Amino acid sequence: MESRTDHILVVDDEPGIRQILHKGITREGYRCAVAENADQALDILARSKIDVVISDIQMPGMSGIELCRRIRDTHDADVMMMTGHVEVYAYDTIIAKGASDFIQKPFGNKELIARLNRVLAERANRIHLNRAVAELAESLKKYRKAMHGIVQAMSLTVEMRDPYTAGHQRQVADLARLLAQSMGMGKDTVEGLYMVGIIHDIGKIAVPAEILCK
């Protein structure tokens, strides 16, 4: 079986269930750790990089639902819940608690692996999307910085053409920004108005010096 890098954690208070799930998951090439309760699971999560936690709901001490909440708050791992008491727990309720999937006991290994593969695929897509969004945000930050530099250079060029009104463009830009903020305009609009204010006299670059000096 092909070795996989994903790390799975099984949490169940029944030794037999832990053993069966561990065997089936490792047979598929995944790394798998086991815990007999929520506290032990949190300890493993604090020490190891876990991708998916498969947890029973009803366990001594902290329940699987509370464990799911703790994982969502403090760890980067998806959670699959399992229980033999489906008459007590509804699928949509468990998903609303933050679980990525909900499976009814007893279940076969094929069903478990199929659901696990789906959760891992969605996790990989989400990570890829988040990385793309972060890269886009960084590119936008660099673009804005470059644009700011270009606008400042153009503003300095205008001031060199007409030193008499030096500082006028920045004052107009500051006033435009303050007015936009007081009107409750969005951050991008405020920034855009400021940049436009900085270069609102850009036409002076093409005006002959003898006319500007009159």
XYZ file of N, CA and C in Angstrom:
642
model
N 0.844 -1.203 0.000
C 0.000 0.000 0.000
C 0.876 1.247 0.000
N 0.498 2.233 -0.817
C 1.253 3.481 -0.914
C 1.226 4.227 0.420
N 2.406 4.695 0.852
C 2.495 5.439 2.097
C 1.978 6.852 1.912
N 1.172 7.339 2.853
C 0.600 8.681 2.783
C 1.161 9.521 3.931
N 1.133 10.828 3.729
C 1.678 11.731 4.745
C 0.634 12.169 5.759
N -0.650 11.974 5.466
C -1.706 12.404 6.382
C -1.655 11.611 7.689
N -1.929 12.323 8.776
C -1.870 11.709 10.104
C -3.269 11.728 10.718
N -3.771 10.567 11.081
C -5.130 10.414 11.603
C -5.071 10.059 13.083
N -6.010 10.604 13.849
C -6.116 10.273 15.276
C -7.496 9.695 15.554
N -7.547 8.481 16.093
C -8.796 7.809 16.469
C -8.995 7.959 17.977
N -10.186 8.428 18.385
C -10.487 8.615 19.805
C -11.742 7.806 20.144
N -11.587 6.797 20.978
C -12.723 5.956 21.389
C -12.359 5.263 22.685
N -13.323 5.155 23.599
C -13.048 4.538 24.892
C -13.075 3.015 24.840
N -13.494 2.436 23.702
C -13.533 0.988 23.566
C -12.266 0.492 22.871
N -11.440 -0.321 23.546
C -10.184 -0.806 22.950
C -10.384 -1.533 21.627
N -11.451 -2.330 21.534
C -11.704 -3.075 20.308
C -11.932 -2.163 19.114
N -12.700 -1.112 19.314
C -12.962 -0.154 18.238
C -11.666 0.533 17.812
N -10.864 0.953 18.783
C -9.593 1.608 18.470
C -8.698 0.695 17.645
N -8.648 -0.574 18.031
C -7.778 -1.527 17.341
C -8.249 -1.753 15.901
N -9.552 -1.917 15.718
C -10.094 -2.162 14.370
C -9.854 -0.963 13.460
N -10.139 0.254 13.970
C -9.963 1.449 13.150
C -8.493 1.699 12.840
N -7.640 1.488 13.828
C -6.199 1.670 13.608
C -5.703 0.724 12.516
N -6.133 -0.514 12.562
C -5.705 -1.504 11.574
C -6.196 -1.133 10.183
N -7.485 -0.733 10.077
C -8.031 -0.394 8.768
C -7.411 0.858 8.172
N -7.129 1.849 9.009
C -6.568 3.109 8.520
C -5.105 2.947 8.105
N -4.318 2.225 8.926
C -2.911 2.015 8.574
C -2.781 1.117 7.345
N -3.751 0.228 7.140
C -3.724 -0.642 5.965
C -3.826 0.183 4.671
N -4.483 1.333 4.773
C -4.625 2.216 3.610
C -3.407 3.117 3.411
N -2.413 2.987 4.287
C -1.184 3.753 4.124
C -1.110 5.016 4.953
N -2.165 5.312 5.722
C -2.147 6.505 6.569
C -1.414 6.220 7.876
N -0.829 7.249 8.448
C -0.322 7.156 9.809
C -1.507 7.313 10.757
N -1.499 6.559 11.845
C -2.661 6.588 12.736
C -2.223 6.483 14.192
N -2.728 7.425 14.996
C -2.534 7.384 16.447
C -3.882 7.117 17.089
N -3.879 6.647 18.331
C -5.130 6.351 19.021
C -5.116 6.985 20.407
N -6.322 7.295 20.890
C -6.488 7.841 22.246
C -7.771 7.258 22.823
N -7.778 7.012 24.148
C -8.952 6.398 24.757
C -9.926 7.412 25.328
N -9.540 8.693 25.354
C -10.456 9.740 25.819
C -10.034 11.093 25.247
N -10.850 12.112 25.503
C -10.614 13.430 24.919
C -9.342 14.072 25.462
N -9.081 13.924 26.757
C -7.881 14.527 27.343
C -6.610 13.958 26.712
N -6.600 12.663 26.509
C -5.456 12.022 25.875
C -5.319 12.498 24.428
N -6.452 12.689 23.777
C -6.432 13.176 22.393
C -5.850 14.585 22.311
N -6.241 15.457 23.222
C -5.724 16.828 23.228
C -4.229 16.847 23.497
N -3.764 15.928 24.311
C -2.334 15.824 24.584
C -1.572 15.423 23.321
N -2.130 14.488 22.556
C -1.496 14.067 21.303
C -1.520 15.214 20.294
N -2.628 15.934 20.235
C -2.730 17.069 19.314
C -1.724 18.162 19.648
N -1.422 18.327 20.916
C -0.456 19.344 21.331
C 0.968 18.957 20.939
N 1.214 17.657 20.787
C 2.562 17.183 20.488
C 2.779 16.792 19.043
N 1.699 16.533 18.290
C 1.829 16.012 16.936
C 0.943 16.779 15.967
N 1.342 16.782 14.703
C 0.546 17.401 13.646
C -0.488 16.375 13.184
N -1.740 16.608 13.516
C -2.835 15.700 13.162
C -3.699 16.377 12.100
N -4.040 15.627 11.050
C -4.871 16.173 9.979
C -6.360 15.937 10.233
N -6.710 14.738 10.655
C -8.115 14.407 10.892
C -8.249 13.629 12.193
N -9.207 14.038 13.018
C -9.540 13.314 14.247
C -10.864 12.585 14.026
N -10.873 11.274 14.262
C -12.098 10.478 14.193
C -12.484 10.133 15.624
N -13.562 10.740 16.114
C -13.884 10.611 17.539
C -15.291 10.094 17.788
N -15.393 9.243 18.794
C -16.696 8.827 19.294
C -17.328 10.025 20.014
N -18.651 10.021 20.144
C -19.325 11.127 20.827
C -19.444 10.870 22.324
N -19.981 9.729 22.686
C -20.212 9.433 24.103
C -18.997 8.707 24.683
N -18.244 9.437 25.518
C -17.060 8.881 26.177
C -17.035 9.370 27.619
N -16.395 8.632 28.519
C -16.244 9.113 29.894
C -15.495 10.446 29.916
N -15.917 11.351 30.787
C -15.274 12.655 30.836
C -15.790 13.559 29.741
N -14.879 14.242 29.064
C -15.243 15.163 27.994
C -15.873 14.412 26.818
N -17.004 14.899 26.316
C -17.673 14.248 25.189
C -16.949 14.557 23.877
N -17.278 13.781 22.858
C -16.698 14.021 21.545
C -17.100 15.366 20.970
N -18.316 15.819 21.285
C -18.777 17.122 20.783
C -17.949 18.254 21.385
N -17.682 18.166 22.698
C -16.844 19.181 23.351
C -15.409 19.103 22.822
N -14.939 17.890 22.577
C -13.603 17.722 21.992
C -13.538 18.385 20.625
N -14.581 18.201 19.830
C -14.646 18.817 18.501
C -14.538 20.342 18.615
N -15.258 20.906 19.574
C -15.209 22.359 19.768
C -13.809 22.816 20.147
N -13.171 22.071 21.047
C -11.818 22.434 21.498
C -10.830 22.355 20.335
N -10.994 21.345 19.506
C -10.097 21.190 18.349
C -10.280 22.344 17.379
N -11.535 22.703 17.114
C -11.822 23.806 16.199
C -11.245 25.118 16.716
N -11.238 25.288 18.038
C -10.773 26.548 18.627
C -9.252 26.659 18.665
N -8.567 25.522 18.829
C -7.127 25.596 19.115
C -6.235 24.784 18.190
N -6.791 23.987 17.288
C -5.951 23.136 16.439
C -6.421 23.183 14.983
N -5.478 22.940 14.090
C -5.794 22.890 12.664
C -6.012 21.439 12.252
N -7.171 20.913 12.589
C -7.495 19.530 12.235
C -8.984 19.420 11.950
N -9.332 18.568 10.979
C -10.738 18.275 10.718
C -11.202 17.190 11.691
N -12.502 17.147 11.941
C -13.044 16.186 12.905
C -14.175 15.389 12.255
N -14.082 14.071 12.353
C -15.164 13.174 11.961
C -15.748 12.567 13.230
N -17.060 12.684 13.402
C -17.715 12.142 14.586
C -18.345 10.792 14.251
N -18.375 9.903 15.251
C -19.023 8.603 15.070
C -19.786 8.246 16.333
N -20.904 7.545 16.154
C -21.707 7.136 17.305
C -22.649 6.003 16.922
N -23.023 5.236 17.922
C -24.034 4.206 17.730
C -25.392 4.670 18.196
N -25.497 5.937 18.608
C -26.750 6.480 19.138
C -27.287 7.561 18.192
N -27.570 7.154 16.961
C -28.026 8.136 15.968
C -29.428 8.655 16.284
N -30.166 7.935 17.111
C -31.500 8.412 17.476
C -31.403 9.639 18.386
N -30.235 9.866 18.968
C -30.024 11.012 19.864
C -29.374 12.178 19.131
N -28.516 11.876 18.160
C -27.739 12.914 17.484
C -28.112 12.980 16.002
N -28.543 14.143 15.562
C -28.898 14.341 14.155
C -27.668 14.788 13.373
N -27.609 14.382 12.098
C -26.453 14.691 11.246
C -26.218 16.197 11.157
N -27.285 16.953 10.860
C -27.112 18.394 10.674
C -26.686 19.084 11.975
N -27.108 18.541 13.112
C -26.711 19.123 14.399
C -25.215 18.930 14.643
N -24.723 17.730 14.361
C -23.309 17.435 14.553
C -22.449 18.265 13.606
N -22.866 18.399 12.356
C -22.115 19.207 11.386
C -22.097 20.669 11.830
N -23.221 21.130 12.379
C -23.293 22.513 12.868
C -22.341 22.744 14.037
N -21.983 21.685 14.752
C -21.046 21.807 15.872
C -19.601 21.935 15.397
N -19.384 21.779 14.080
C -18.036 21.937 13.539
C -17.419 20.685 12.961
N -18.138 19.556 13.006
C -17.593 18.321 12.451
C -17.619 18.358 10.925
N -16.647 17.684 10.314
C -16.590 17.599 8.851
C -17.422 16.442 8.325
N -17.696 15.457 9.173
C -18.537 14.325 8.766
C -19.055 13.624 10.015
N -20.100 12.807 9.814
C -20.758 12.102 10.915
C -21.106 10.707 10.412
N -20.590 9.687 11.076
C -20.777 8.321 10.612
C -21.402 7.471 11.719
N -22.338 6.598 11.326
C -23.081 5.780 12.278
C -22.388 4.435 12.500
N -22.235 4.060 13.755
C -21.753 2.722 14.089
C -22.911 1.737 14.020
N -22.668 0.506 13.614
C -21.394 -0.011 13.093
C -21.221 0.345 11.622
N -20.011 0.447 11.171
C -19.726 0.758 9.770
C -18.568 -0.106 9.294
N -18.501 -0.294 7.996
C -17.420 -1.078 7.403
C -16.204 -0.214 7.139
N -15.058 -0.876 6.963
C -13.816 -0.139 6.726
C -13.869 0.636 5.414
N -14.528 0.067 4.385
C -14.611 0.745 3.091
C -15.368 2.065 3.218
N -16.466 2.039 3.978
C -17.234 3.269 4.163
C -16.408 4.309 4.915
N -15.709 3.871 5.964
C -14.884 4.800 6.737
C -13.804 5.429 5.874
N -13.099 4.609 5.097
C -12.002 5.123 4.270
C -12.531 6.064 3.193
N -13.702 5.729 2.625
C -14.286 6.594 1.604
C -14.606 7.974 2.193
N -15.181 7.989 3.375
C -15.506 9.264 4.027
C -14.233 10.010 4.439
N -13.260 9.261 4.925
C -11.985 9.869 5.318
C -11.292 10.493 4.115
N -11.285 9.781 2.999
C -10.670 10.318 1.780
C -11.366 11.597 1.325
N -12.696 11.636 1.465
C -13.435 12.845 1.066
C -13.065 14.022 1.961
N -13.006 13.780 3.264
C -12.647 14.853 4.199
C -11.236 15.356 3.924
N -10.313 14.436 3.651
C -8.938 14.831 3.356
C -8.841 15.605 2.043
N -9.643 15.198 1.039
C -9.634 15.910 -0.238
C -10.163 17.328 -0.067
N -11.252 17.469 0.692
C -11.799 18.803 0.948
C -10.820 19.645 1.760
N -10.126 19.002 2.673
C -9.128 19.708 3.479
C -7.990 20.223 2.595
N -7.518 19.365 1.691
C -6.437 19.759 0.782
C -6.874 20.919 -0.113
N -8.108 20.860 -0.613
C -8.621 21.951 -1.456
C -8.723 23.250 -0.666
N -9.159 23.142 0.580
C -9.290 24.334 1.430
C -7.924 24.961 1.717
N -6.939 24.107 1.997
C -5.585 24.600 2.260
C -5.022 25.276 1.011
N -5.259 24.649 -0.145
C -4.781 25.227 -1.412
C -5.446 26.577 -1.672
N -6.747 26.661 -1.402
C -7.470 27.919 -1.609
C -6.970 29.003 -0.666
N -6.775 28.654 0.603
C -6.274 29.624 1.577
C -4.882 30.125 1.197
N -4.056 29.208 0.685
C -2.712 29.602 0.259
C -2.789 30.547 -0.940
N -3.701 30.255 -1.866
C -3.859 31.122 -3.037
C -4.364 32.506 -2.637
N -5.296 32.533 -1.680
C -5.822 33.824 -1.201
C -4.717 34.623 -0.518
N -3.880 33.935 0.278
C -2.775 34.614 0.961
C -1.775 35.173 -0.044
N -1.481 34.392 -1.089
C -0.552 34.856 -2.116
C -1.127 36.042 -2.877
N -2.432 35.990 -3.143
C -3.089 37.104 -3.831
C -3.053 38.362 -2.972
N -3.294 38.201 -1.676
C -3.263 39.351 -0.765
C -1.867 39.959 -0.712
N -0.843 39.096 -0.713
C 0.536 39.595 -0.695
C 0.870 40.320 -1.985
N 0.395 39.772 -3.130
C 0.627 40.430 -4.419
C -0.061 41.789 -4.469
N -1.288 41.845 -3.930
C -2.025 43.103 -3.894
C -1.317 44.121 -3.010
N -0.758 43.651 -1.898
C -0.010 44.539 -1.007
C 1.196 45.131 -1.726
N 1.920 44.284 -2.465
C 3.087 44.766 -3.209
C 2.665 45.728 -4.315
N 1.533 45.434 -4.971
C 1.030 46.297 -6.039
C 0.666 47.675 -5.480
N -0.006 47.680 -4.336
C -0.389 48.957 -3.724
C 0.838 49.753 -3.309
N 1.845 49.062 -2.806
C 3.080 49.747 -2.417
C 3.758 50.365 -3.633
N 3.774 49.601 -4.732
C 4.376 50.117 -5.967
C 3.588 51.307 -6.496
N 2.255 51.195 -6.479
C 1.422 52.294 -6.948
C 1.628 53.538 -6.101
N 1.747 53.343 -4.794
C 1.980 54.472 -3.896
C 3.298 55.165 -4.248
N 4.319 54.373 -4.541
C 5.609 54.943 -4.925
C 5.522 55.716 -6.226
N 4.788 55.181 -7.190
C 4.627 55.855 -8.487
C 3.891 57.182 -8.313
N 2.818 57.139 -7.513
C 2.034 58.359 -7.282
C 2.880 59.421 -6.583
N 3.683 59.003 -5.603
C 4.541 59.955 -4.904
C 5.570 60.561 -5.845
N 6.122 59.731 -6.734
C 7.103 60.232 -7.706
C 6.459 61.247 -8.652
N 5.239 60.957 -9.091
C 4.523 61.890 -9.966
C 4.223 63.195 -9.241
N 3.861 63.084 -7.942
C 3.573 64.278 -7.156
C 4.811 65.150 -7.006
N 5.954 64.524 -6.759
C 7.207 65.277 -6.640
C 7.572 65.944 -7.960
N 7.291 65.268 -9.061
C 7.575 65.845 -10.380
C 6.740 67.099 -10.603
N 5.467 67.048 -10.204
C 4.587 68.208 -10.337
C 5.102 69.364 -9.483
N 5.522 69.062 -8.244
C 6.019 70.112 -7.356
C 7.300 70.745 -7.888
N 8.129 69.940 -8.541
C 9.352 70.489 -9.138
C 9.026 71.421 -10.289
N 7.930 71.134 -10.997
C 7.517 71.987 -12.105
C 6.931 73.300 -11.596
N 6.306 73.252 -10.407
C 5.659 74.441 -9.855
C 5.929 74.527 -8.351
N 7.159 74.888 -7.946
C 7.531 74.934 -6.531
C 6.668 75.892 -5.715
N 6.059 76.860 -6.349
C 5.278 77.870 -5.637
C 4.101 77.247 -4.878
N 3.516 76.192 -5.460
C 2.364 75.531 -4.829
C 2.752 74.203 -4.169
N 4.028 74.047 -3.837
C 4.492 72.808 -3.204
C 3.700 72.548 -1.917
N 3.272 71.338 -1.739
C 2.488 70.963 -0.564
C 0.991 71.056 -0.783
N 0.589 71.750 -1.828
C -0.842 71.922 -2.099
C -1.520 70.581 -2.390
N -0.854 69.747 -3.182
C -1.461 68.459 -3.561
C -1.685 67.564 -2.341
N -0.704 67.531 -1.431
C -0.852 66.700 -0.243
C -1.976 67.220 0.652
N -2.110 68.543 0.737
C -3.193 69.117 1.541
C -4.557 68.739 0.964
N -4.676 68.804 -0.363
C -5.923 68.405 -1.019
C -6.204 66.923 -0.766
N -5.145 66.107 -0.859
C -5.298 64.664 -0.650
C -5.739 64.372 0.784
N -5.135 65.065 1.751
C -5.512 64.862 3.154
C -6.964 65.259 3.402
N -7.384 66.384 2.806
C -8.768 66.829 2.962
C -9.748 65.836 2.326
N -9.385 65.332 1.141
C -10.243 64.352 0.463
C -10.401 63.095 1.307
N -9.291 62.655 1.920
C -9.351 61.441 2.741
C -10.222 61.662 3.976
N -10.060 62.817 4.627
C -10.859 63.113 5.814
C -12.348 63.211 5.485
N -12.661 63.845 4.367
C -14.064 63.962 3.962
C -14.660 62.589 3.655
N -13.898 61.772 2.938
C -14.378 60.427 2.593
C -14.609 59.583 3.845
N -13.684 59.682 4.813
C -13.838 58.930 6.059
C -15.050 59.400 6.839
N -15.273 60.725 6.874
C -16.420 61.252 7.605
C -17.739 60.870 6.953
N -17.700 60.574 5.649
C -18.906 60.152 4.938
C -19.120 58.640 5.025
N -18.191 57.939 5.685
C -18.344 56.504 5.875
C -18.011 55.671 4.654
N -17.193 56.194 3.764
C -16.821 55.436 2.566
C -15.881 54.296 2.930
N -15.811 53.302 2.051
C -14.968 52.133 2.283
C -13.487 52.473 2.245
N -12.686 51.561 2.833
C -11.246 51.783 2.932
C -10.604 51.962 1.567
N -10.989 51.131 0.596
C -10.405 51.231 -0.741
C -10.773 52.548 -1.415
N -12.015 52.992 -1.228
C -12.451 54.265 -1.812
C -11.689 55.431 -1.196
N -11.525 55.399 0.119
C -10.780 56.453 0.811
C -9.349 56.513 0.295
N -8.712 55.335 0.176
C -7.339 55.292 -0.310
C -7.246 55.788 -1.755
N -8.233 55.406 -2.560
C -8.246 55.848 -3.965
C -8.378 57.357 -4.085
N -9.259 57.952 -3.277
C -9.432 59.405 -3.302
C -8.161 60.120 -2.847
N -7.479 59.554 -1.863
C -6.229 60.152 -1.399
C -5.189 60.165 -2.522
N -5.061 59.044 -3.224
C -4.075 58.957 -4.302
C -4.428 59.888 -5.453
N -5.721 59.999 -5.746
C -6.149 60.937 -6.795
C -5.839 62.371 -6.378
N -6.054 62.672 -5.082
C -5.757 64.016 -4.596
C -4.290 64.362 -4.721
N -3.428 63.368 -4.485
C -1.979 63.596 -4.575
C -1.563 64.040 -5.979
N -2.238 63.525 -7.005
C -1.819 63.816 -8.388
C -2.882 64.611 -9.154
N -3.740 65.340 -8.433
C -4.813 66.042 -9.140
C -4.288 67.172 -10.017
N -3.065 67.615 -9.783
C -2.462 68.661 -10.619
C -1.460 68.099 -11.617
N -1.612 66.844 -11.968
C -0.643 66.179 -12.833
C -0.514 66.867 -14.202
N -1.573 67.576 -14.603
C -1.527 68.269 -15.887
C -0.427 69.318 -15.960
N 0.063 69.781 -14.817
C 1.129 70.786 -14.806
C 2.417 70.273 -15.455
N 2.588 68.964 -15.471
C 3.802 68.395 -16.065
C 3.930 68.798 -17.527
N 2.787 68.924 -18.222
C 2.808 69.246 -19.657
C 2.679 70.745 -19.930
N 2.474 71.548 -18.857
C 2.339 72.983 -19.046
C 3.725 73.631 -19.090
N 3.997 74.485 -20.058
C 5.317 75.149 -20.135
C 5.638 75.912 -18.860
N 6.900 75.885 -18.478
C 7.337 76.515 -17.230
C 7.039 78.014 -17.193
N 7.165 78.661 -18.343
C 6.941 80.118 -18.357
C 5.491 80.465 -18.028
N 4.562 79.561 -18.338
C 3.160 79.804 -18.000
C 2.928 79.565 -16.508
N 3.529 78.481 -15.973
C 3.361 78.177 -14.554
C 3.953 79.271 -13.658
N 4.979 79.941 -14.131
C 5.660 80.951 -13.313
C 4.971 82.302 -13.351
N 3.976 82.462 -14.192
C 3.312 83.755 -14.278
C 2.513 84.029 -13.000
